mmCIF file of C-alpha atoms in Angstrom:
data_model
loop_
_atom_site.group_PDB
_atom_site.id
_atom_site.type_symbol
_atom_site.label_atom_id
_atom_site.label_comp_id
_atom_site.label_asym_id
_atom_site.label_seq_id
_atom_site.Cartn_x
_atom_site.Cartn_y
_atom_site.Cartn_z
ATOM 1 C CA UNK U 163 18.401 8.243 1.947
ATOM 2 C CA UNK U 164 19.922 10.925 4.590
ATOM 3 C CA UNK U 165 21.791 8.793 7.190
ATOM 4 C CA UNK U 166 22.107 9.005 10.912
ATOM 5 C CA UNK U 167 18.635 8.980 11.861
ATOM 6 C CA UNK U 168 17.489 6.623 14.837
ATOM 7 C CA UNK U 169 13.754 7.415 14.350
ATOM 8 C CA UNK U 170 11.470 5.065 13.898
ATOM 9 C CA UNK U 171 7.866 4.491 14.591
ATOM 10 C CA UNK U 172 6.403 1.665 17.178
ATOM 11 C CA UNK U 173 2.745 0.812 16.592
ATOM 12 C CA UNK U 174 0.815 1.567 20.395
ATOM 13 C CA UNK U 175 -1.816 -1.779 19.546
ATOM 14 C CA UNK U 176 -0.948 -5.014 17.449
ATOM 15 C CA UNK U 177 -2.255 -5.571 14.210
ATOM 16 C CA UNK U 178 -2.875 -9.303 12.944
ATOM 17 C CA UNK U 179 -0.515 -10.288 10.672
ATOM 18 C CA UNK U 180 -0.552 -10.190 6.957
ATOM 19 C CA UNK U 181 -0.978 -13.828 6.308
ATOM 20 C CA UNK U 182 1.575 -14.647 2.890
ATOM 21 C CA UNK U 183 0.853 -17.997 1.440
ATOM 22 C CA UNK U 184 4.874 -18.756 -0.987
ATOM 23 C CA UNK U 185 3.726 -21.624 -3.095
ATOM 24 C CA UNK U 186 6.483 -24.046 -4.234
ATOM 25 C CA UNK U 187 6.044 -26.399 -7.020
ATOM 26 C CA UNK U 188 8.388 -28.451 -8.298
ATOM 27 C CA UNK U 189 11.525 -26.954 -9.934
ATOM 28 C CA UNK U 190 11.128 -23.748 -8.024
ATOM 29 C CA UNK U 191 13.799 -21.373 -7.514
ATOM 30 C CA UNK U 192 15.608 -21.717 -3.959
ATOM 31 C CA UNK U 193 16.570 -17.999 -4.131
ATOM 32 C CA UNK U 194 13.178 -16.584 -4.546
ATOM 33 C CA UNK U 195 11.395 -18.735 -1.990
ATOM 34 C CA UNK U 196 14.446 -17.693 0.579
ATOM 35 C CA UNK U 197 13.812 -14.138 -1.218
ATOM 36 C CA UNK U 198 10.310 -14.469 0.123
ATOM 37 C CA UNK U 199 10.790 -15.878 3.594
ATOM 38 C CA UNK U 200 13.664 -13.281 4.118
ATOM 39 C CA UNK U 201 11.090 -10.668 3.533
ATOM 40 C CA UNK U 202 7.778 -11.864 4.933
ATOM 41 C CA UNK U 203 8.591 -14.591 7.293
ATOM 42 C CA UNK U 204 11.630 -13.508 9.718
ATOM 43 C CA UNK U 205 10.667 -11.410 13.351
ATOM 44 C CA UNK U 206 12.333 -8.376 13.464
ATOM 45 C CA UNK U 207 12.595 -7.360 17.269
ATOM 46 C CA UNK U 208 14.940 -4.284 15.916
ATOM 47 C CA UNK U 209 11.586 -2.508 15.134
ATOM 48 C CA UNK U 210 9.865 -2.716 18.446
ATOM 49 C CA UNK U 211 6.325 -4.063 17.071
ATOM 50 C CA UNK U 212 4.013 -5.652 19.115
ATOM 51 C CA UNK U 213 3.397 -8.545 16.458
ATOM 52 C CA UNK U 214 5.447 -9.768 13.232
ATOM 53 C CA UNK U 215 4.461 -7.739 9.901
ATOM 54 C CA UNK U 216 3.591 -10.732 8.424
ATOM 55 C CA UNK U 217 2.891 -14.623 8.426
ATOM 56 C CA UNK U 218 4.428 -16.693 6.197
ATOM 57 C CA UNK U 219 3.364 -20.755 5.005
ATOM 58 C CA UNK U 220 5.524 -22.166 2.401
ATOM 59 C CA UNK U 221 2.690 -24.681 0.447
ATOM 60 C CA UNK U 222 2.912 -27.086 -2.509
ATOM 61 C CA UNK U 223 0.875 -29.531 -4.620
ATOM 62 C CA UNK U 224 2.861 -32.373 -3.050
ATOM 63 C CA UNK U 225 4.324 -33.912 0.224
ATOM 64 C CA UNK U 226 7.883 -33.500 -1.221
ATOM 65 C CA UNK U 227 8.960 -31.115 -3.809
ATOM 66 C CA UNK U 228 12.145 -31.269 -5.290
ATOM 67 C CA UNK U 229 13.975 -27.836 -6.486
ATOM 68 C CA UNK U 230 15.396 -26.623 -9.146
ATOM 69 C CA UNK U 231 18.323 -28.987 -10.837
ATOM 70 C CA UNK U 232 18.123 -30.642 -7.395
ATOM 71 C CA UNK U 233 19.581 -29.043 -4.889
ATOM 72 C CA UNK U 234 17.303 -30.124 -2.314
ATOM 73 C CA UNK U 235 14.042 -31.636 -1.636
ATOM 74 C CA UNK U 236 11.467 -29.966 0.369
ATOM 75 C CA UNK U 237 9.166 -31.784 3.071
ATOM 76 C CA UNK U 238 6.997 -30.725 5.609
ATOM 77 C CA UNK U 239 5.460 -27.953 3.637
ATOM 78 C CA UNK U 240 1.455 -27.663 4.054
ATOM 79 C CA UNK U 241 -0.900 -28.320 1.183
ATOM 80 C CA UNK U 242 -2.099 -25.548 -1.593
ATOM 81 C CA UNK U 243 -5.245 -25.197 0.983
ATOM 82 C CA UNK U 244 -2.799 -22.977 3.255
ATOM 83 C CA UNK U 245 -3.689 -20.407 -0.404
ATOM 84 C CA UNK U 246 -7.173 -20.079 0.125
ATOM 85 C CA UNK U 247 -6.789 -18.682 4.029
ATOM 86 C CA UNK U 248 -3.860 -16.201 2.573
ATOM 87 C CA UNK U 249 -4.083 -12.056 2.019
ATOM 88 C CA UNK U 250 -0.807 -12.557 -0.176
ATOM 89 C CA UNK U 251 -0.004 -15.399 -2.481
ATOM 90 C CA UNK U 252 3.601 -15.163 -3.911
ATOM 91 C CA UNK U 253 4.933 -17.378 -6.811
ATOM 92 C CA UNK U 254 7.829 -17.814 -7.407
ATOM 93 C CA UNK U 255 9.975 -18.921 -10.257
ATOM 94 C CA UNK U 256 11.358 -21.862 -12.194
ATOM 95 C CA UNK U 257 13.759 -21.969 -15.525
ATOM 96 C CA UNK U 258 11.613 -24.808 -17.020
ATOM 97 C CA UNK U 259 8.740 -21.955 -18.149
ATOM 98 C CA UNK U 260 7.373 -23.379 -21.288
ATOM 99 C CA UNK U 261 6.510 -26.775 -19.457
ATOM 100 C CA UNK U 262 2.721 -26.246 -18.077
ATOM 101 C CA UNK U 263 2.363 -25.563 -14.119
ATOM 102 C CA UNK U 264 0.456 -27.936 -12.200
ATOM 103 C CA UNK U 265 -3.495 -27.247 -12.032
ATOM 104 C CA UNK U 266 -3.800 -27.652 -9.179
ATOM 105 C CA UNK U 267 -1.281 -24.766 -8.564
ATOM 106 C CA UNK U 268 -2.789 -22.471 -11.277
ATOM 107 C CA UNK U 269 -6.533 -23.441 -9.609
ATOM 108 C CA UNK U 270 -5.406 -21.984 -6.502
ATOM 109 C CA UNK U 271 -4.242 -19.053 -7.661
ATOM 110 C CA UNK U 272 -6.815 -18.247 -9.644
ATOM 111 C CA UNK U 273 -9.234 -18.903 -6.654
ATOM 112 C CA UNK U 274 -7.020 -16.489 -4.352
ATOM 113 C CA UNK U 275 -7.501 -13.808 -6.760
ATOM 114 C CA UNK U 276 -11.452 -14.450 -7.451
ATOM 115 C CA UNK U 277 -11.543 -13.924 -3.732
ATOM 116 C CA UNK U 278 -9.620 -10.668 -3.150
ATOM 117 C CA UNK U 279 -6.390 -11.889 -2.243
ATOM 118 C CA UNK U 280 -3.008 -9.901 -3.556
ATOM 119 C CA UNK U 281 -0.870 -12.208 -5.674
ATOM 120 C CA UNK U 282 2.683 -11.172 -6.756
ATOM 121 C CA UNK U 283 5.018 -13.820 -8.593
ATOM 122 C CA UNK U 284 8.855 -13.767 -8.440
ATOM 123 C CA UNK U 285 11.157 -13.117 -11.665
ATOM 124 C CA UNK U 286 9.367 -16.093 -14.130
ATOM 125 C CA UNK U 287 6.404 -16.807 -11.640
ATOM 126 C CA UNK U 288 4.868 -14.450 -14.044
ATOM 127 C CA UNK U 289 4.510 -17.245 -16.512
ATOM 128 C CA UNK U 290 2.333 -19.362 -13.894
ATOM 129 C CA UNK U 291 0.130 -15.940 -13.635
ATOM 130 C CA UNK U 292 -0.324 -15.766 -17.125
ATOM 131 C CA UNK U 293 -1.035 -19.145 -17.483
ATOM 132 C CA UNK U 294 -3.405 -18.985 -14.920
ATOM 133 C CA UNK U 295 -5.198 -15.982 -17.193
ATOM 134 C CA UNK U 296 -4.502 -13.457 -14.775
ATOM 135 C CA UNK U 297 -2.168 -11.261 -17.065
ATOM 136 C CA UNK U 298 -4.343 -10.565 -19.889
ATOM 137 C CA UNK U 299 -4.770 -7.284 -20.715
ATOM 138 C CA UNK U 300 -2.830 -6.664 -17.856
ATOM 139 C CA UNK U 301 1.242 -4.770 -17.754
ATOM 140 C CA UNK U 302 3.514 -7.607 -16.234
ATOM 141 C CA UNK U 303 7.227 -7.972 -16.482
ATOM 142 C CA UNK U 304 9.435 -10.980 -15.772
ATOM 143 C CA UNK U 305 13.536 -12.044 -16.254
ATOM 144 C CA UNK U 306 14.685 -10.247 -19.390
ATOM 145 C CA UNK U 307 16.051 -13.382 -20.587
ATOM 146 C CA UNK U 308 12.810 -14.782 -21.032
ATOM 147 C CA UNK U 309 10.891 -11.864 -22.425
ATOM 148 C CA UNK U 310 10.540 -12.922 -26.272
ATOM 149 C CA UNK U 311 9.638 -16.883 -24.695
ATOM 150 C CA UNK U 312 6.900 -14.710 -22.546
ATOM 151 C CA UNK U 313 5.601 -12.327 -25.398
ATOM 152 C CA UNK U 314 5.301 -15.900 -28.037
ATOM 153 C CA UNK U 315 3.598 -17.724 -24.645
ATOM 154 C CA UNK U 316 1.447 -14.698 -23.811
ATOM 155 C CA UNK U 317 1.186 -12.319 -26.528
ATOM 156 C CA UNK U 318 -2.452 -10.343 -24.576
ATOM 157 C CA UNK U 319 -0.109 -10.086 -21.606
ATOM 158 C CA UNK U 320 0.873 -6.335 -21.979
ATOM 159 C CA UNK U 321 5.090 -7.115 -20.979
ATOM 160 C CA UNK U 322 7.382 -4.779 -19.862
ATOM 161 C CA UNK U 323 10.763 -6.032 -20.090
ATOM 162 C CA UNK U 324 12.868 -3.309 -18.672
ATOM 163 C CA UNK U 325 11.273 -2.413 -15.267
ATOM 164 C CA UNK U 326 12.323 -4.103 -12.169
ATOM 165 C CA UNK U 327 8.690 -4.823 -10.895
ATOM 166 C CA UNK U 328 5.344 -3.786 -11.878
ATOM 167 C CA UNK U 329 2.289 -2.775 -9.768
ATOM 168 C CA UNK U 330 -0.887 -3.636 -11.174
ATOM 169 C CA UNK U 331 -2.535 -3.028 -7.522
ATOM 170 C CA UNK U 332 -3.485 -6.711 -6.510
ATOM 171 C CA UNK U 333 -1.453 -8.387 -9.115
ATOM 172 C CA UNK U 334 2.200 -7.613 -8.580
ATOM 173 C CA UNK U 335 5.185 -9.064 -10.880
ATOM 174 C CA UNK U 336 8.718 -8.674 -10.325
ATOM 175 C CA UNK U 337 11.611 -9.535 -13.257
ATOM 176 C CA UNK U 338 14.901 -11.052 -12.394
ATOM 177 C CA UNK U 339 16.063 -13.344 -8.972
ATOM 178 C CA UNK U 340 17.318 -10.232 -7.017
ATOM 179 C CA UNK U 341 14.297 -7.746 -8.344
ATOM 180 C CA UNK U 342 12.104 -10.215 -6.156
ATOM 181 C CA UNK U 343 13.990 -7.494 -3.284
ATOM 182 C CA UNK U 344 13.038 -4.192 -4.842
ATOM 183 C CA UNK U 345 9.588 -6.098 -5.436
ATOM 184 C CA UNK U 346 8.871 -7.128 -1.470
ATOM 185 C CA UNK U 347 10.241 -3.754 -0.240
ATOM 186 C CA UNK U 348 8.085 -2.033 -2.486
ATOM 187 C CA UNK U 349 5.217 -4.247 -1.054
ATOM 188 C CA UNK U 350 6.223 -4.003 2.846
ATOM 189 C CA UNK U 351 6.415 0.405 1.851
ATOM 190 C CA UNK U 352 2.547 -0.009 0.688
ATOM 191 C CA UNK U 353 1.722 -2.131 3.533
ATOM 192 C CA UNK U 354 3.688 -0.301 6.537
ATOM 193 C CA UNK U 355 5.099 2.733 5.368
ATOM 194 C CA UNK U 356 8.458 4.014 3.905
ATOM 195 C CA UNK U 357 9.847 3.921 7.829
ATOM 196 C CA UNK U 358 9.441 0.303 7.672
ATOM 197 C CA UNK U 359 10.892 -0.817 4.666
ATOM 198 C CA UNK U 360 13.889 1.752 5.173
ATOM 199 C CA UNK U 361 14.486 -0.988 8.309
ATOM 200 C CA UNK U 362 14.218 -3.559 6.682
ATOM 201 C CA UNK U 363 16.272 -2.956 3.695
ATOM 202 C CA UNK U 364 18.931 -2.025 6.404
ATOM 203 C CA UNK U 365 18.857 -5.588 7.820
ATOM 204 C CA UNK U 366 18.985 -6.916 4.304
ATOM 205 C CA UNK U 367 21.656 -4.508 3.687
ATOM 206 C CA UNK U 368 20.240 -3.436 0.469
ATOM 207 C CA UNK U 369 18.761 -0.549 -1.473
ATOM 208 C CA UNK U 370 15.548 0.593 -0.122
ATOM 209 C CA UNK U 371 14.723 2.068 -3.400
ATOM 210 C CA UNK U 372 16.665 1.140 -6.803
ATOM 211 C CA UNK U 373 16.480 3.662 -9.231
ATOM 212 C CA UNK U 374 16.118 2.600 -13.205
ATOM 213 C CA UNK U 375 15.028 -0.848 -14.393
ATOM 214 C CA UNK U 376 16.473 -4.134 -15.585
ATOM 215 C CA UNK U 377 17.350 -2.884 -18.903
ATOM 216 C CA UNK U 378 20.878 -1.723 -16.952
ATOM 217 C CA UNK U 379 21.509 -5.734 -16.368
ATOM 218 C CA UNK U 380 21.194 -6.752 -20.292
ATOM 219 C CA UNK U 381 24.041 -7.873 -21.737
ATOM 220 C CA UNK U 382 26.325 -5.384 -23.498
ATOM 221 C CA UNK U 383 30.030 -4.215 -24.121
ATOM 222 C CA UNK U 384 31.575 -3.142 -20.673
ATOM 223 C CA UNK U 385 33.403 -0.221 -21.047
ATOM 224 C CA UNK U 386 37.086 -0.114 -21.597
ATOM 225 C CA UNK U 387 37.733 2.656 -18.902
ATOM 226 C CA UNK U 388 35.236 2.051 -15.713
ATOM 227 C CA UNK U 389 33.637 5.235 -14.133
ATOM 228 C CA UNK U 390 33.850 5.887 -10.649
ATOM 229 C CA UNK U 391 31.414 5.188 -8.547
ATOM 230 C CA UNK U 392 28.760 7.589 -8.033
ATOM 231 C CA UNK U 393 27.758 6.443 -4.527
ATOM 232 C CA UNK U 394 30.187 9.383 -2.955
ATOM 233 C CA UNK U 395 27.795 11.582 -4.956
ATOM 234 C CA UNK U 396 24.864 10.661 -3.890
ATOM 235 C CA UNK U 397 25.393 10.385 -0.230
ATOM 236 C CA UNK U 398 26.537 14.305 -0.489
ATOM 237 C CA UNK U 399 23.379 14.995 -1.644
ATOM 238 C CA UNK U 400 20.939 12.665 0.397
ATOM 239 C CA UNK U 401 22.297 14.586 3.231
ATOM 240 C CA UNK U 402 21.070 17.886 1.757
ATOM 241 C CA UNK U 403 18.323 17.446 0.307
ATOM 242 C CA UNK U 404 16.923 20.531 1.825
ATOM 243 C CA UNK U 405 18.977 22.851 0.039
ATOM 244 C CA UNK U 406 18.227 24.296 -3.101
ATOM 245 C CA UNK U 407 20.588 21.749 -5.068
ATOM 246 C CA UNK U 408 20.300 21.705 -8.443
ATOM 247 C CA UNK U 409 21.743 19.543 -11.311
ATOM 248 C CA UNK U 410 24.506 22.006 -11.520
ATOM 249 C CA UNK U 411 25.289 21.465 -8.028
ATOM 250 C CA UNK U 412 25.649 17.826 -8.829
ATOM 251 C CA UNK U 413 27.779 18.221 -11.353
ATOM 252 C CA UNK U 414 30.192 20.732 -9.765
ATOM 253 C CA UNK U 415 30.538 18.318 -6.989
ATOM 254 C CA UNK U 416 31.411 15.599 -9.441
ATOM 255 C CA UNK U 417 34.158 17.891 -11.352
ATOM 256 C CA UNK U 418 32.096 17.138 -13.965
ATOM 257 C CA UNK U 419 29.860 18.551 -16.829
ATOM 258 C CA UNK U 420 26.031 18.593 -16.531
ATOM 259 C CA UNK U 421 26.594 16.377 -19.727
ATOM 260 C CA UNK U 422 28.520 14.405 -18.461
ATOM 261 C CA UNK U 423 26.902 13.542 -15.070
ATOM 262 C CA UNK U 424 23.772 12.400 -17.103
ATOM 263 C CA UNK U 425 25.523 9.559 -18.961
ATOM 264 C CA UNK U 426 26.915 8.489 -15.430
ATOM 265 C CA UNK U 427 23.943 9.154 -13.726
ATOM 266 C CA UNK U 428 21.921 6.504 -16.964
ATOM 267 C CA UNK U 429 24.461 4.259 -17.549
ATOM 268 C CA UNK U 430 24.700 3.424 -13.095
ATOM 269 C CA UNK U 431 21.587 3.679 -12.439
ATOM 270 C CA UNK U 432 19.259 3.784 -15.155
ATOM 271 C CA UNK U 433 17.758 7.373 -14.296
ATOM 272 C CA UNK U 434 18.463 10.990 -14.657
ATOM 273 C CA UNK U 435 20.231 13.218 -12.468
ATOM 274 C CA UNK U 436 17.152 15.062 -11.648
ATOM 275 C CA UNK U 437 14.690 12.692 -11.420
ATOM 276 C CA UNK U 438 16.878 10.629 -9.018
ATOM 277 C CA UNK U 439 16.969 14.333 -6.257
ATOM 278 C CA UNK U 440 13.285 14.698 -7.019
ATOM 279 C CA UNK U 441 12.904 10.576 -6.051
ATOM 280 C CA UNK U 442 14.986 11.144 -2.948
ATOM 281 C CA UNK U 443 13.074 14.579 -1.685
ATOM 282 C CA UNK U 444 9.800 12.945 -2.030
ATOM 283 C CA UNK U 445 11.535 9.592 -0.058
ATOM 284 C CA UNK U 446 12.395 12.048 2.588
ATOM 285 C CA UNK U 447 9.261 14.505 2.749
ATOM 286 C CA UNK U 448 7.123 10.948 3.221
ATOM 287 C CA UNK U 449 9.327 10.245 6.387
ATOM 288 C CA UNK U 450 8.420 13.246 7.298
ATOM 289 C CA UNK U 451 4.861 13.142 7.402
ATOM 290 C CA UNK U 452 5.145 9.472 9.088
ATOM 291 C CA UNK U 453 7.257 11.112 11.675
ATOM 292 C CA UNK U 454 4.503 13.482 12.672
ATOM 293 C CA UNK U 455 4.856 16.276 10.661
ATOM 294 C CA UNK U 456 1.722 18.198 9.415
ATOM 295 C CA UNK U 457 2.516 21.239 8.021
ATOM 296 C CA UNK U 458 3.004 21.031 4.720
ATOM 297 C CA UNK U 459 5.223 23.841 3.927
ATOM 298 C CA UNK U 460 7.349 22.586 6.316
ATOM 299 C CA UNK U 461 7.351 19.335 4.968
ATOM 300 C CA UNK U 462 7.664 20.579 1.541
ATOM 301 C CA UNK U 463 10.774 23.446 2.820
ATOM 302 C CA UNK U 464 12.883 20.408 4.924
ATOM 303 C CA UNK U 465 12.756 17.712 1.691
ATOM 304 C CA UNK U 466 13.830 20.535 -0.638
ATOM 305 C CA UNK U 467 10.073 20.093 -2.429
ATOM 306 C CA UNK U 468 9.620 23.970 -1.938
ATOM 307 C CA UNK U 469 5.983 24.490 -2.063
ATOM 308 C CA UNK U 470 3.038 22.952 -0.748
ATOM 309 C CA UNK U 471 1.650 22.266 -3.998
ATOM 310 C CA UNK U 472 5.024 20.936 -5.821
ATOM 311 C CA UNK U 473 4.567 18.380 -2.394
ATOM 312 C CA UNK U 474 1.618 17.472 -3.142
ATOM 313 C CA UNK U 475 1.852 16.670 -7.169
ATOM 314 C CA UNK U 476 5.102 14.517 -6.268
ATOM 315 C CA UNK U 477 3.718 12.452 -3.342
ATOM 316 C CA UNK U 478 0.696 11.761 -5.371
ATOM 317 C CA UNK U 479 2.801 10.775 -8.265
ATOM 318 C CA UNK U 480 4.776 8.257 -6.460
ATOM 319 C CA UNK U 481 2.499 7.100 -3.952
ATOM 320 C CA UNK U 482 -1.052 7.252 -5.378
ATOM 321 C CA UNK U 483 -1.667 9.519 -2.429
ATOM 322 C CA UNK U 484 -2.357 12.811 -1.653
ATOM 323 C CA UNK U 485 0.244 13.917 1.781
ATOM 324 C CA UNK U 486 -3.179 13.580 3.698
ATOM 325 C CA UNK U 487 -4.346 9.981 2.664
ATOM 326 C CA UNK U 488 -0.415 9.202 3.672
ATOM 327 C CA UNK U 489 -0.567 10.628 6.867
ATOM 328 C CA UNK U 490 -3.996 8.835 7.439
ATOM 329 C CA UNK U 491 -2.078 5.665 6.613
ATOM 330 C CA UNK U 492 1.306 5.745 7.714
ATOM 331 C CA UNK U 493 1.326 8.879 9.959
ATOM 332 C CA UNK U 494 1.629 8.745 14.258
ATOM 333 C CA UNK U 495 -2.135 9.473 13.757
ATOM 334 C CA UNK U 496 -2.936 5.783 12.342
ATOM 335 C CA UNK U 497 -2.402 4.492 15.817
ATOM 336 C CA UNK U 498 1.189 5.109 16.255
ATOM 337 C CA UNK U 499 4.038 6.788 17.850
ATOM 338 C CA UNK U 500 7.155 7.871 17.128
ATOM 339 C CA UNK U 501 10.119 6.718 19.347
ATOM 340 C CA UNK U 502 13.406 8.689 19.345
#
């Protein structure tokens, strides 16, 4: 994303919080619950908001629950009742997956659902949603590792191994530990805009947005002469993203072949040189529109989009939304203003 920019937006009238029930049963994975607190339950005065994002209750089926391989036990959690009150039930994960999940955990799940509430699980969580019966017939993914247990488990379950999350609109799954990140900050960008989750992937000091899937973290061979890194690269070109740049460009840059920068470009992060600038100009022409911008050709002339229309077929692609229903969303004119 183009550095250097202070701008953000500061809501003018509180919303209630998003209310995020994180069950933990026993064996659970420490690193997704904190994965999961870190992203729903922390205040974050650096934005300016008049109220938190979100509000977070850690429940479980029990007064104590004791974690995976027993690193600690958990107290002072409130019951699975905290679910039925929530807009967003996370699950997380636990390496014991084909032992059977409490009832009373899968009952409350299934119950949040049948009422309308989102639920997203956390690398293996997806096994309690399946066993719940919330995945058939549905596309989930969860920890490569654990893909052929899943597909025996679950074969109506529709798995995609190699994706870092998928979006299923109210069912939400992520695969391994650390795509339980690219997972919530895709969730806090549908919920509060691109803005928002650019801020908060600052504090976490990760990637907003991480291009390619999980299929880059399988096991395989590591090369006997590393590449350099291609983060120079792409910081060039995030901060020109409004000039006619073209693959070319890239590569000349690079000292490189076209050819050449392809393999890099698939073998660091799982994409293609072009579709990575075309992911990045339609990042940048949707802070745009948050930002206040309505003309579209400008929009579509400052992300390096070109046209109105080429603006409009990418936003929709990524988003789901035409640059209007954004702007209705996300834009100053949703009750907001934009602070310099």
């Amino acid at each position: 994303m183009p550095q250097g920019s202070s701008q953000r937006r500061t809501p003018t009238r509180a919303r209630p919080p998003h209310r995020v029930a994180v069950i933990v049963d026993k064996g659970t994975n420490p690193f997704e619950v904190g994965v999961a607190t870190e992203l729903f339950g922390l205040p974050r005065p650096e934005l300016g908001l008049p109220a938190p994002l979100y509000e977070v209750t850690l429940c479980a089926p029990a007064r104590e629950v004791r974690m995976n391989h027993g690193f600690f036990t958990l107290t002072g959690v409130a019951g699975l009742d905290a679910v039925d009150g929530a807009d967003t039930v996370v699950v997380p994960g636990r390496p014991d997956n084909v032992v059977p999940r409490v009832e009373a955990v899968l009952e409350a799940v299934r119950r949040a659902y049948a009422r309308g509430a989102r639920v997203m699980s956390l690398c293996t969580g997806s096994f309690a949603l399946a066993e719940a019966g919330l995945l058939d017939g549905r596309r989930a993914t969860t920890h490569w590792m654990w893909a052929d247990a899943f597909r025996e488990l679950h074969p109506k379950v529709l798995l995609e191994p190699d994706v870092l999350f998928v979006d299923e609109g109210r069912i939400l799954t992520a695969a391994g530990s650390a795509a339980a990140l690219d997972l919530g900050l895709h969730v806090v960008r549908k919920d509060h805009g691109a803005e928002i989750a650019n801020a908060v992937s600052r504090r976490l000091v990760f990637a907003a947005h991480r291009d390619g899937g999980q299929r880059q973290f399988v096991e395989r061979p590591v090369p006997s002469v590393p590449e350099e890194s291609l983060a120079p690269l792409l910081a060039w070109a995030q901060e020109r993203l409004g000039e006619p740049l073209t693959v070319a460009d890239l590569a000349a840059r690079a000292a490189v072949s076209p050819a050449t920068l392809h393999r890099r470009f698939r073998a660091e992060l799982g994409t293609t040189p072009l579709a990575w600038l075309t992911g990045e100009r339609v990042a940048l022409a949707c802070r745009l529109i948050e930002r206040g911008e309505e003309r579209l050709d400008v929009v579509a002339a400052r992300s390096g989009l070109g046209s109105a229309a080429n603006l409009r077929a990418r936003v929709r692609r990524e988003t789901g939304l035409s640059p209007s229903a954004y702007r209705r969303r996300f834009g100053p004119a949703a009750g907001e203003a934009v602070r310099v």
